mmCIF file of C-alpha atoms in Angstrom:
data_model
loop_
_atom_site.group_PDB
_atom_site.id
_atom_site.type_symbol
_atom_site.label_atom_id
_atom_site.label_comp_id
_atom_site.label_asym_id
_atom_site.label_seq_id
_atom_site.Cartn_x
_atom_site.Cartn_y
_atom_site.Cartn_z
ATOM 1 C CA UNK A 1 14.512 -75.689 -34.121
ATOM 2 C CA UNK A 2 11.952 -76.226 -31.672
ATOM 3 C CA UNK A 3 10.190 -79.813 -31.478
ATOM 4 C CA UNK A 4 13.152 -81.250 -33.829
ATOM 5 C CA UNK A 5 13.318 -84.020 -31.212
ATOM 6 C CA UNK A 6 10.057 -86.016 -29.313
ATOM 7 C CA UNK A 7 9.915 -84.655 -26.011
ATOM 8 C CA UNK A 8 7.985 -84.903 -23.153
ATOM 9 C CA UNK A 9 5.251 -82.616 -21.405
ATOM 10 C CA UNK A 10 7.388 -81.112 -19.334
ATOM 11 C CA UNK A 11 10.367 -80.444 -22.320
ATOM 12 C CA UNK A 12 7.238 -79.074 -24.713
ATOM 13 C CA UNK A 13 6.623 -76.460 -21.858
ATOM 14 C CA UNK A 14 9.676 -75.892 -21.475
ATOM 15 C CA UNK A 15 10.306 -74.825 -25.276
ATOM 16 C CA UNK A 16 6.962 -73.599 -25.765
ATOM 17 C CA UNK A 17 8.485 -70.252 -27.448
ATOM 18 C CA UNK A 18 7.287 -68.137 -24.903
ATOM 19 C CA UNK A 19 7.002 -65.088 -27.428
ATOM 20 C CA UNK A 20 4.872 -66.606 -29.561
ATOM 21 C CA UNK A 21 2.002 -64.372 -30.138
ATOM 22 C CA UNK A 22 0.689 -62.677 -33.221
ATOM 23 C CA UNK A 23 2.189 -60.042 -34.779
ATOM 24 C CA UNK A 24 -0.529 -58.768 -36.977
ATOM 25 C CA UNK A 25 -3.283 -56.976 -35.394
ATOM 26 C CA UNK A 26 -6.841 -57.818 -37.131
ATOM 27 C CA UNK A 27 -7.247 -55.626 -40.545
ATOM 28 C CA UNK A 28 -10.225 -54.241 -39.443
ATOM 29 C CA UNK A 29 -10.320 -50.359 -39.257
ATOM 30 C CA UNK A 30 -12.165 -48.245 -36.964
ATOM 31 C CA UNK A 31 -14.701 -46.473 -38.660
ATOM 32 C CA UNK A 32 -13.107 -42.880 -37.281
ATOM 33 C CA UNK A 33 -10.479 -43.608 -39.313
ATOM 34 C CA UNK A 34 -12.067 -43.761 -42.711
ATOM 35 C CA UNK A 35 -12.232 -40.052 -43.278
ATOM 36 C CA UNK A 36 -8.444 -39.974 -42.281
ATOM 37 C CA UNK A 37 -7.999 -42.709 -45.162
ATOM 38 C CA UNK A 38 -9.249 -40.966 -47.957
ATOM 39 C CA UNK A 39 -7.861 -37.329 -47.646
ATOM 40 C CA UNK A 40 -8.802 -36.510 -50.745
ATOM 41 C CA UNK A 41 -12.419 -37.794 -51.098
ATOM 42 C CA UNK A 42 -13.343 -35.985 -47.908
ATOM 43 C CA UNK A 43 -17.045 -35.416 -49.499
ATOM 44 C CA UNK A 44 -17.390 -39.509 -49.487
ATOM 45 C CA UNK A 45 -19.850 -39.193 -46.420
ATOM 46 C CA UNK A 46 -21.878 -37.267 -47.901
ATOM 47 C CA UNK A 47 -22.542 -39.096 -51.376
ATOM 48 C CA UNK A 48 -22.249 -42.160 -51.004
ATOM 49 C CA UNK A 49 -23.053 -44.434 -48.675
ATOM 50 C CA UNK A 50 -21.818 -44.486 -45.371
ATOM 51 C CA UNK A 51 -21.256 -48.298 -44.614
ATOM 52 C CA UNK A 52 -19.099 -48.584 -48.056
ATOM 53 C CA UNK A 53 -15.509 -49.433 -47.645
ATOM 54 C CA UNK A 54 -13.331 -46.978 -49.334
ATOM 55 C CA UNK A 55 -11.919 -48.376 -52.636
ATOM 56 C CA UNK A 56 -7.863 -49.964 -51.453
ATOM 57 C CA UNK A 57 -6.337 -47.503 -54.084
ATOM 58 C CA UNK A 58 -6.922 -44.955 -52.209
ATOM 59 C CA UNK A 59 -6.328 -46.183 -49.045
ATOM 60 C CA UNK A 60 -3.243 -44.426 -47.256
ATOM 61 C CA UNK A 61 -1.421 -47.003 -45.694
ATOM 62 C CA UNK A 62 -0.364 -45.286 -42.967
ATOM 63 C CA UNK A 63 -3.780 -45.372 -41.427
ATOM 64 C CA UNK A 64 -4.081 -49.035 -42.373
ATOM 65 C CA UNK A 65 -0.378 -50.879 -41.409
ATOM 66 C CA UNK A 66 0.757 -48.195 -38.311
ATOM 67 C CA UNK A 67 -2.151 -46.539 -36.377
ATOM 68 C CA UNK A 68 -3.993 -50.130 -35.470
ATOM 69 C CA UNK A 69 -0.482 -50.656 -33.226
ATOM 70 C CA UNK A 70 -1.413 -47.296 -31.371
ATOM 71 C CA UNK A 71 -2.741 -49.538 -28.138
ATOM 72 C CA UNK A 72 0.762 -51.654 -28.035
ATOM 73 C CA UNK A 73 2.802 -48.502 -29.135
ATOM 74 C CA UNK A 74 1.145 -46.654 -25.776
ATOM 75 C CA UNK A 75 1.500 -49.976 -23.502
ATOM 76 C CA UNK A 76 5.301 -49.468 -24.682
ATOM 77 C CA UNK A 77 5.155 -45.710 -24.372
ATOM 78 C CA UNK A 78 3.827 -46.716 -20.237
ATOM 79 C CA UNK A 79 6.226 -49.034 -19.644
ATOM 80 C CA UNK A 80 8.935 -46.907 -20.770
ATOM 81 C CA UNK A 81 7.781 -43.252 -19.095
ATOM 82 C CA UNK A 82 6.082 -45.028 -16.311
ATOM 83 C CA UNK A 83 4.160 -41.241 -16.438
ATOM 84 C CA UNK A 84 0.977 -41.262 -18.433
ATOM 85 C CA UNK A 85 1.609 -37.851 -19.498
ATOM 86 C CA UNK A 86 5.159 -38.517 -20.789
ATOM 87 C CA UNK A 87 3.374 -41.810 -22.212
ATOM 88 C CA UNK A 88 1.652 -40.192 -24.258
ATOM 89 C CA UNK A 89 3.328 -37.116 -25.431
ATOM 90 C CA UNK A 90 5.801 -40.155 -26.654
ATOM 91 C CA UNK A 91 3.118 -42.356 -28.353
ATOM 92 C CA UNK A 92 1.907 -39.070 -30.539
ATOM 93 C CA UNK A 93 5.519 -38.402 -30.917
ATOM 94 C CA UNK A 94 6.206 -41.636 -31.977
ATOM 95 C CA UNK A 95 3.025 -41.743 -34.396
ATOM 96 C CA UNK A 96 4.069 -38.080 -36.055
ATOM 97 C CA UNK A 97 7.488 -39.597 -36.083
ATOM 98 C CA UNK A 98 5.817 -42.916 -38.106
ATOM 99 C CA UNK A 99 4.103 -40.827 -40.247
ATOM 100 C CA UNK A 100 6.560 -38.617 -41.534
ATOM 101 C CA UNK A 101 9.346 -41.372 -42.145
ATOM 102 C CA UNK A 102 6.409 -43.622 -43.703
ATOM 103 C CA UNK A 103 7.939 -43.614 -47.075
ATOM 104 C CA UNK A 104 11.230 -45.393 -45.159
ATOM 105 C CA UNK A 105 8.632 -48.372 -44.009
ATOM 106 C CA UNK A 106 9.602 -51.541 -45.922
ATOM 107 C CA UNK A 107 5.979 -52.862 -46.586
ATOM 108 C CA UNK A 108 5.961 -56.377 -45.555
ATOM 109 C CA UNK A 109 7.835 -56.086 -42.897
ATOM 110 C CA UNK A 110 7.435 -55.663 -38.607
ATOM 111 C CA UNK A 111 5.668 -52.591 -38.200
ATOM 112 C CA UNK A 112 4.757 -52.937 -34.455
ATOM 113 C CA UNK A 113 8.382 -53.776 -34.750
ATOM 114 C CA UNK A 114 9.520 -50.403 -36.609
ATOM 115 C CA UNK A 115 6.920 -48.439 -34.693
ATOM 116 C CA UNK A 116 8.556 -50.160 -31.335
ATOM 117 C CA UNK A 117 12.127 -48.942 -32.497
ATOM 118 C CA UNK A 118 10.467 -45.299 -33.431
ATOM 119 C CA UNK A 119 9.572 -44.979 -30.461
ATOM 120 C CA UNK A 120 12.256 -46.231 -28.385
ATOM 121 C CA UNK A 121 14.661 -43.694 -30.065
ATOM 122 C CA UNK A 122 12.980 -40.939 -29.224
ATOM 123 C CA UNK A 123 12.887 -42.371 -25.649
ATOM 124 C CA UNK A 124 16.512 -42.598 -25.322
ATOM 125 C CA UNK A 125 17.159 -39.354 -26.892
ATOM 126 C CA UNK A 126 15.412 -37.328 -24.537
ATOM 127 C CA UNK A 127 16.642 -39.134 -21.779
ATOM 128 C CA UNK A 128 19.992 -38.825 -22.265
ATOM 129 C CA UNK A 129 20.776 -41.878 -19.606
ATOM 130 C CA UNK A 130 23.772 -44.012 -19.036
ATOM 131 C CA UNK A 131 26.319 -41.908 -17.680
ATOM 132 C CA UNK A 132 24.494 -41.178 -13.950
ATOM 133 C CA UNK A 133 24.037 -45.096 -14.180
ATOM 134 C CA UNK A 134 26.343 -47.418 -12.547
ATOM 135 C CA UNK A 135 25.209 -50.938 -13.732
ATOM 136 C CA UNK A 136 25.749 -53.437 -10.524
ATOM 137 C CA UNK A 137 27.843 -56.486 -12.965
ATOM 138 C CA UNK A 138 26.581 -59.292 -10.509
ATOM 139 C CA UNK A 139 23.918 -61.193 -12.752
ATOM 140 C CA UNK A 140 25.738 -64.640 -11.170
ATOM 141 C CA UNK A 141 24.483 -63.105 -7.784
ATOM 142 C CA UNK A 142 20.669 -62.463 -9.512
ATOM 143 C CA UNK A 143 20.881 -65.847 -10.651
ATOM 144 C CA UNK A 144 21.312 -66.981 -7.203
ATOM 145 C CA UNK A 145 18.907 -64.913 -5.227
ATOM 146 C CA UNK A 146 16.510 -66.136 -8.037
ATOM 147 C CA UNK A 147 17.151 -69.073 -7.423
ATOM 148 C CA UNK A 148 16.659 -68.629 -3.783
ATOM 149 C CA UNK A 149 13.329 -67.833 -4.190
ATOM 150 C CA UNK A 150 12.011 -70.454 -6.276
ATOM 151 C CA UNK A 151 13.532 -73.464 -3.685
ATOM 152 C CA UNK A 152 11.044 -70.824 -1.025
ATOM 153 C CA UNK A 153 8.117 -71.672 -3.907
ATOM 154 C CA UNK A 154 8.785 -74.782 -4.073
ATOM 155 C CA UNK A 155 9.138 -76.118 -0.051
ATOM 156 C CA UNK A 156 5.933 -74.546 0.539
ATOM 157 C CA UNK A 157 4.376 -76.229 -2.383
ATOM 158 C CA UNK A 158 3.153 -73.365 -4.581
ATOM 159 C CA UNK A 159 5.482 -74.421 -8.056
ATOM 160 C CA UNK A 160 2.421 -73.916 -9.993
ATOM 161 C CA UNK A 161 1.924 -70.189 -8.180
ATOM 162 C CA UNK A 162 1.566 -68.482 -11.766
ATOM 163 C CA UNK A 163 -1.364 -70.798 -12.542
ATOM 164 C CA UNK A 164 -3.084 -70.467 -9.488
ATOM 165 C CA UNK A 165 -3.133 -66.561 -8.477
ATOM 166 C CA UNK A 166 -4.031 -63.551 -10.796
ATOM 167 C CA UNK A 167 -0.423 -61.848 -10.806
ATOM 168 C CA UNK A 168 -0.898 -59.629 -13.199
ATOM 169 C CA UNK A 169 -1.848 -56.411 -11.444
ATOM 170 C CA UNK A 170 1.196 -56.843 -9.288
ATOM 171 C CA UNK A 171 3.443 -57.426 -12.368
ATOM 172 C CA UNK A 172 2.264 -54.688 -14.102
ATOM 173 C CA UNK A 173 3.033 -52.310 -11.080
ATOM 174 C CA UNK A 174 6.107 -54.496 -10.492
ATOM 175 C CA UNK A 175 7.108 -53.292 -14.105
ATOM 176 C CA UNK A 176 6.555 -49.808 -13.549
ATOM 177 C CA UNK A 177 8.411 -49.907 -10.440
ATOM 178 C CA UNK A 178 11.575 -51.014 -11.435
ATOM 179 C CA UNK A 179 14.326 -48.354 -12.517
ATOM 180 C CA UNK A 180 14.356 -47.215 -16.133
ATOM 181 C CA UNK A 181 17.475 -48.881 -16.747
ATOM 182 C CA UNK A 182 16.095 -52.105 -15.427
ATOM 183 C CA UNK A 183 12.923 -51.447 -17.567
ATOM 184 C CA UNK A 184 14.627 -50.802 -20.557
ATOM 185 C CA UNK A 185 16.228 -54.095 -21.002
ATOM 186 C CA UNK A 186 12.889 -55.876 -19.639
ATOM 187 C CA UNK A 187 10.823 -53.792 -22.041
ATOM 188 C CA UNK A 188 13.499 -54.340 -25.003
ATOM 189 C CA UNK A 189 13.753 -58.179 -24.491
ATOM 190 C CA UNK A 190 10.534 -59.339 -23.567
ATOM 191 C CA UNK A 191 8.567 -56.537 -25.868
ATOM 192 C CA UNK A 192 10.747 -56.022 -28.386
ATOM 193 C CA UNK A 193 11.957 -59.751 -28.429
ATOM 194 C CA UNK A 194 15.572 -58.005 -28.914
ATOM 195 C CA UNK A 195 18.498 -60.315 -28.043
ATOM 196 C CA UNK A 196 20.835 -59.492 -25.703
ATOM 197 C CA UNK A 197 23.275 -58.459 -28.219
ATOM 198 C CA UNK A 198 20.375 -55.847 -29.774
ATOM 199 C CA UNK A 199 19.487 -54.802 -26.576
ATOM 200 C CA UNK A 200 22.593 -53.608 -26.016
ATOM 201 C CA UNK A 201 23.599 -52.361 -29.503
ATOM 202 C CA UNK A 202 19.825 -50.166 -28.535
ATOM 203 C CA UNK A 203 21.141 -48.843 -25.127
ATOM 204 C CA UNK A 204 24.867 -48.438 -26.270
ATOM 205 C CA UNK A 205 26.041 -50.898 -23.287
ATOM 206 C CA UNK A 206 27.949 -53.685 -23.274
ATOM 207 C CA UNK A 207 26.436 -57.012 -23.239
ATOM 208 C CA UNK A 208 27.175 -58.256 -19.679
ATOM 209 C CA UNK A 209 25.284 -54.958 -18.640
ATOM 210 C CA UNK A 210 22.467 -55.895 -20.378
ATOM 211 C CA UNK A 211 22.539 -59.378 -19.146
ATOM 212 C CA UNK A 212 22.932 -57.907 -15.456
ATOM 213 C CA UNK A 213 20.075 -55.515 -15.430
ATOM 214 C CA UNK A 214 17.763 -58.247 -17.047
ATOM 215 C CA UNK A 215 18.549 -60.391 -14.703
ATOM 216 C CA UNK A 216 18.209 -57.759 -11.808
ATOM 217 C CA UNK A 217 15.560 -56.825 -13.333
ATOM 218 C CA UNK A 218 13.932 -60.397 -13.156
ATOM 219 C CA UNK A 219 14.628 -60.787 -9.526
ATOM 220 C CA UNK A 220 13.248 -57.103 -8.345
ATOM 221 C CA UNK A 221 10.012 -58.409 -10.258
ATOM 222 C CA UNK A 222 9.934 -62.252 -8.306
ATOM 223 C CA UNK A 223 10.706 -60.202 -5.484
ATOM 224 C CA UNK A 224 6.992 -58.007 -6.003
ATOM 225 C CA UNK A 225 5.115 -61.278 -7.151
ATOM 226 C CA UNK A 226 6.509 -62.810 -4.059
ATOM 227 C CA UNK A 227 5.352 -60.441 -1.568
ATOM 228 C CA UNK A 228 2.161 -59.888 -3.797
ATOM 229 C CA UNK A 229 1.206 -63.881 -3.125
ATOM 230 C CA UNK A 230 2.414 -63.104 0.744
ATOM 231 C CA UNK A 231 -0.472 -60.759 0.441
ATOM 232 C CA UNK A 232 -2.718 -63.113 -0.677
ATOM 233 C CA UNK A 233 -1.521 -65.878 1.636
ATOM 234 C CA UNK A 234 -0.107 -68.226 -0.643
ATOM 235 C CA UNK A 235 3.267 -67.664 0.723
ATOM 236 C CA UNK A 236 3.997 -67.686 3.822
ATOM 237 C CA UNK A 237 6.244 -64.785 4.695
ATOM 238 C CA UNK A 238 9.988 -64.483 3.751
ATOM 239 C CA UNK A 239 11.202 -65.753 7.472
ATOM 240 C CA UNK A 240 14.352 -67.542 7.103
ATOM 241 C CA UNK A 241 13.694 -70.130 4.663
ATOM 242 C CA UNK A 242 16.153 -72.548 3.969
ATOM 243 C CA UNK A 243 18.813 -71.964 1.486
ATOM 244 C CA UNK A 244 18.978 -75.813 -0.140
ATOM 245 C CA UNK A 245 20.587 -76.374 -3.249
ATOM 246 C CA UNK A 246 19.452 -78.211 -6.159
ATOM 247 C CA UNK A 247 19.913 -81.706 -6.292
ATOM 248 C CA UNK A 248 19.660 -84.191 -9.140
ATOM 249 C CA UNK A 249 17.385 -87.131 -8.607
ATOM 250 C CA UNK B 1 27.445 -99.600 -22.581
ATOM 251 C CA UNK B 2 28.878 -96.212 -24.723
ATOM 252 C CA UNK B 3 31.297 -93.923 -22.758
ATOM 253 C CA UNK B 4 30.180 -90.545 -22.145
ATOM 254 C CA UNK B 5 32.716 -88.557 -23.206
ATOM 255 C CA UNK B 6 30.854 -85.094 -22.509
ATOM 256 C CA UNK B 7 30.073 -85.407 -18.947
ATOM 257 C CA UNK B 8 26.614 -84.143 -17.730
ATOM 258 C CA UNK B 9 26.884 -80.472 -16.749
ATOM 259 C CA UNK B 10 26.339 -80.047 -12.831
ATOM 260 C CA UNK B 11 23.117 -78.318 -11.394
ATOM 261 C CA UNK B 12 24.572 -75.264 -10.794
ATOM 262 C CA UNK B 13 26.338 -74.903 -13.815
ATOM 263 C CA UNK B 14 22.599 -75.506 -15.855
ATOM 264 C CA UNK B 15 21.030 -73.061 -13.546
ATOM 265 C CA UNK B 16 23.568 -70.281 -14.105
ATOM 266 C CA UNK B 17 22.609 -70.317 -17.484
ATOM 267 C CA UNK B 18 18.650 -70.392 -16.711
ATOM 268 C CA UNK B 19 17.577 -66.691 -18.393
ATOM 269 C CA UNK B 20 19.835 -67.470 -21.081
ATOM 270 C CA UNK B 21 18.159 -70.906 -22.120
ATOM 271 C CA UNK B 22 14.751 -69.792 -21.689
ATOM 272 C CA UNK B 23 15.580 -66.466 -23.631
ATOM 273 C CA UNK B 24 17.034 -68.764 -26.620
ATOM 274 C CA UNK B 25 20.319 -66.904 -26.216
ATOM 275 C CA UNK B 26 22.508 -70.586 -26.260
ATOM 276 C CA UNK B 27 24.117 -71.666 -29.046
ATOM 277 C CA UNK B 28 22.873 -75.073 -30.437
ATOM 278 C CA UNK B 29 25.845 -76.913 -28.921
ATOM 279 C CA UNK B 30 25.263 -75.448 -25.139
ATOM 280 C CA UNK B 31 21.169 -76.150 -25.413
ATOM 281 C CA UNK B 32 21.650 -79.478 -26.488
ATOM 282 C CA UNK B 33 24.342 -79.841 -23.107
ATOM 283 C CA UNK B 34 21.649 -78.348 -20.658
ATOM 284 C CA UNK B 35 18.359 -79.993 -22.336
ATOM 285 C CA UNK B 36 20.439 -83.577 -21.692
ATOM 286 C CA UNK B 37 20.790 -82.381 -17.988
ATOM 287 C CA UNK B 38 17.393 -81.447 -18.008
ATOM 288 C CA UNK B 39 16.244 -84.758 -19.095
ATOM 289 C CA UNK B 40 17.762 -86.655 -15.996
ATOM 290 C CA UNK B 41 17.145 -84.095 -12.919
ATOM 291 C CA UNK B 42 13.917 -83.379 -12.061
ATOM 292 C CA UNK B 43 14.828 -80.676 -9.837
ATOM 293 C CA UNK B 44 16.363 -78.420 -12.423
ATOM 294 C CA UNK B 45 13.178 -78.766 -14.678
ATOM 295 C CA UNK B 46 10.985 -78.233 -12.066
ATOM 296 C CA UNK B 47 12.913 -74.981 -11.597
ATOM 297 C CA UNK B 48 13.317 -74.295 -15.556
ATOM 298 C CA UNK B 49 9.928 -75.005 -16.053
ATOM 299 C CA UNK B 50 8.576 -72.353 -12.864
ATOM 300 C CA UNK B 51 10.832 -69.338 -14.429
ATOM 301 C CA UNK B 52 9.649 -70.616 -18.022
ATOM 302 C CA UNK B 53 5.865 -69.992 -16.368
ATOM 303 C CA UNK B 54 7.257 -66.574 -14.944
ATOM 304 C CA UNK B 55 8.181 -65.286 -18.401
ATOM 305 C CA UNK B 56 5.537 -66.367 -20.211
ATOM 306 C CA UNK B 57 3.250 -63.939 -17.170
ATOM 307 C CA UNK B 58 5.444 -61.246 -18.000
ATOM 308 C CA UNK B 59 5.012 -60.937 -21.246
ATOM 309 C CA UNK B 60 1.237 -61.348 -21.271
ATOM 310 C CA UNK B 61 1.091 -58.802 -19.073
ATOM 311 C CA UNK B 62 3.006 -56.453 -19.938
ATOM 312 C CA UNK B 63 1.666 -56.601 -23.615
ATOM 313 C CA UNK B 64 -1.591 -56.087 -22.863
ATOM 314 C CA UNK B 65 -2.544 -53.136 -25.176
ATOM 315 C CA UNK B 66 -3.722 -50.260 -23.793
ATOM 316 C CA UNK B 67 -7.307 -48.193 -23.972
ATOM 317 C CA UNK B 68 -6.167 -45.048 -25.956
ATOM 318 C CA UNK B 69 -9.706 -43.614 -26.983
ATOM 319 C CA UNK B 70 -8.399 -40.047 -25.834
ATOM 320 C CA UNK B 71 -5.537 -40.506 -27.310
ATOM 321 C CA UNK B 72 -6.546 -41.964 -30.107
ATOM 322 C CA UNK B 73 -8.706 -38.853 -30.839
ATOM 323 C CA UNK B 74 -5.787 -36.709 -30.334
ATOM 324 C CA UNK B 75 -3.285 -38.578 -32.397
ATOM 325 C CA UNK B 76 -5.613 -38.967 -35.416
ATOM 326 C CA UNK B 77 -5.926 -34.826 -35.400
ATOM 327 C CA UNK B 78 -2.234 -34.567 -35.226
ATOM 328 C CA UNK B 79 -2.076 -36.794 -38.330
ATOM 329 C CA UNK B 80 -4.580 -35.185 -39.849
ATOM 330 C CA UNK B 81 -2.591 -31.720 -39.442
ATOM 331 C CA UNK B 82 0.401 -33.501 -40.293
ATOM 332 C CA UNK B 83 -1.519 -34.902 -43.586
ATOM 333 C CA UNK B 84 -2.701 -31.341 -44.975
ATOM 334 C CA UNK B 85 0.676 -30.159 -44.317
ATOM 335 C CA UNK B 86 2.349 -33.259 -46.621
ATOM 336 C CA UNK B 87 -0.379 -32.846 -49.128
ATOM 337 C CA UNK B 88 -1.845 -29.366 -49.613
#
C-alpha cells in the first residue's frame, strides 16, 4: 500500500509507517541463560567447554523465542503500572504466565506480540477498571485543542520542534502521567500496534471510547511536550495565542 | 479541462480525521480523498506532517526497552523453579 504512487518528500514522511521497527530481537543469548537452556545437561559446565554453544536439540525454546523480549515486556509492564514494583511483579507474572502456556505459542509467529497480550490480560484482570470510568466522548474537541496547539508551534516558528529538542524524558514522564485509561489505549495502539477496533475488543469499550481517550490521550501528552519546550525556551509561554484556522494555499 | 466530480474535502474536514490517517485507520477510498487534499494545501501537510513527527517520538520513546538485570536474575529463578516443577 504504501509508495504505490510517486510522491514527494513531504508525502514519503508523511507515510513513512511510523511503526516500522523490528520485531525480532537479535538471536543472541545471554550467557546466564545457557544453564537455563539445557535443564537436563546441567553438568555441561563442567565437561565440556565453557564457550561451546549448546547443541539446538536441546535448546528449550522458551529461553530462546520469549525471555530476550523481557526488556520490552517490562517497558510495557512500566507503562502500564506506572509503579516499578507493580511493573515488575507483572513482567515475572507475565513471564511464568509465558512459560506455562508455551506449548499454546504458535512458533513463527509475534511473540513480543503474544508476550504483549500475556501480559496485558493479566493487567486488566487485576484491575478490574471500566466501571469507575466515565470516558469524556469529545475526541472532535481533542482534535481541536490539538490542533490549537500546533497553529501556537507553528506562529512561533518551531514546526520542526521534535527534531530540534530532546523530548524524550518529558514524554516518557508525560506517558506515565496520564490516567490508566488514557494509557491503555496509548500503550495498546502505539505498542501493541492494535487498531482501534482491537483496542477496544482488549478493553471491552466501544470504539468511539477508544478513539476519545487516544485522542485525549494525545493532547494531555502535546500539552507536557509543550510546556516541557516552554521550559527550555523554545516556546514562548501559552499567553493568548491566536486561535487561526487552517487555510489552503 | 475534466470536471471534478468529488470535490476536494475542506481543511477542517481533513484535519478531523488527522489521528485516524496517520494511524492507517481510513479505508482506501477516504485516504486517497485526504492525500488529494494534502497534495494542494500546504497548511494541512505542514500540520499532518508535525503530528506524523509527534508519533513517530512517541513510539521511540516509549519503546525503549528497559534495564532489567535485577529482574532478569529474578525471573530466570522463577523459571527455573517453574522448570523443575514441569520436568522432575
Amino acid at each position: 500500500m504504501l509508495g504505490r504512487v510517486a510522491i514527494g518528500v513531504v508525502r514519503r514522511k508523511l507515510m513513512t509507517k511510523r511503526r516500522a521497527r523490528p520485531k525480532v530481537p537479535p538471536r543472541i543469548l545471554p550467557l546466564e541463560l545457557f544453564g537455563l537452556l539445557v535443564r537436563s545437561r546441567p553438568a555441561m559446565e563442567s565437561t565440556e567447554s565453557t564457550i561451546r554453544p549448546p547443541p539446538p536439540p536441546t535448546v528449550d525454546a522458551f529461553e530462546l523465542e520469549a525471555v530476550p523480549f523481557l526488556p520490552n515486556v517490562a517497558r510495557y509492564a512500566r507503562l502500564l503500572t506506572r509503579d516499578s514494583a507493580d511493573a515488575d511483579d507483572l513482567t515475572q507474572e507475565t513471564f511464568l504466565r509465558a512459560f506455562k502456556a508455551w506449548d499454546s505459542f504458535r512458533p513463527g509467529s509475534d511473540c513480543r506480540k503474544w508476550l504483549f497480550t500475556i501480559c496485558r490480560n493479566l493487567y486488566l484482570r487485576d484491575r478490574q477498571r471500566a466501571e469507575r470510568f466515565v470516558a469524556t466522548d469529545d475526541a472532535d474537541g481533542e482534535l481541536r485543542a490539538t490542533r490549537e496547539m500546533y497553529f501556537r508551534v507553528r506562529e512561533q516558528g518551531c514546526k520542526d520542534l521534535f527534531e530540534r529538542i530532546d523530548l524524550a524524558p518529558a514524554l516518557d514522564q508525560g506517558v506515565r502521567s496520564l490516567p490508566p485509561e488514557y494509557r491503555e489505549v496509548v500503550v495498546l495502539i502505539d505498542i501493541e500496534d492494535c487498531s482501534y477496533a482491537d483496542a477496544a475488543a482488549a478493553l471491552k469499550v466501544p470504539i468511539g471510547t477508544v478513539r476519545s481517550r487516544l485522542f485525549r490521550a494525545r493532547r494531555l501528552l502535546q500539552q507536557t511536550l509543550m510546556k516541557h519546550a516552554e521550559d527550555l525556551g523554545f516556546l514562548t509561554s501559552v499567553a493568548e495565542q491566536p486561535n487561526t484556522g487552517g487555510t489552503r494555499q | 479541462m475534466t470536471a471534478n466530480l468529488d470535490p476536494l474535502m475542506p481543511c477542517h474536514e481533513v484535519v478531523a480525521l488527522l489521528w485516524e490517517y496517520l494511524d492507517e485507520e481510513l479505508d482506501d477510498t477516504m485516504r486517497a480523498r485526504i492525500r488529494e487534499h494534502l497534495d494542494q494545501c500546504r497548511g494541512c501537510t505542514d500540520h499532518f506532517t508535525y503530528e506524523g513527527a509527534f508519533l513517530r517520538t512517541v513510539t521511540r520513546v516509549i519503546e525503549e526497552p528497559l534495564e532489567t538485570g535485577a529482574l532478569r536474575e529474578r525471573i530466570l529463578a522463577a523459571l527455573r523453579e517453574e522448570g523443575h516443577e514441569r520436568t522432575p
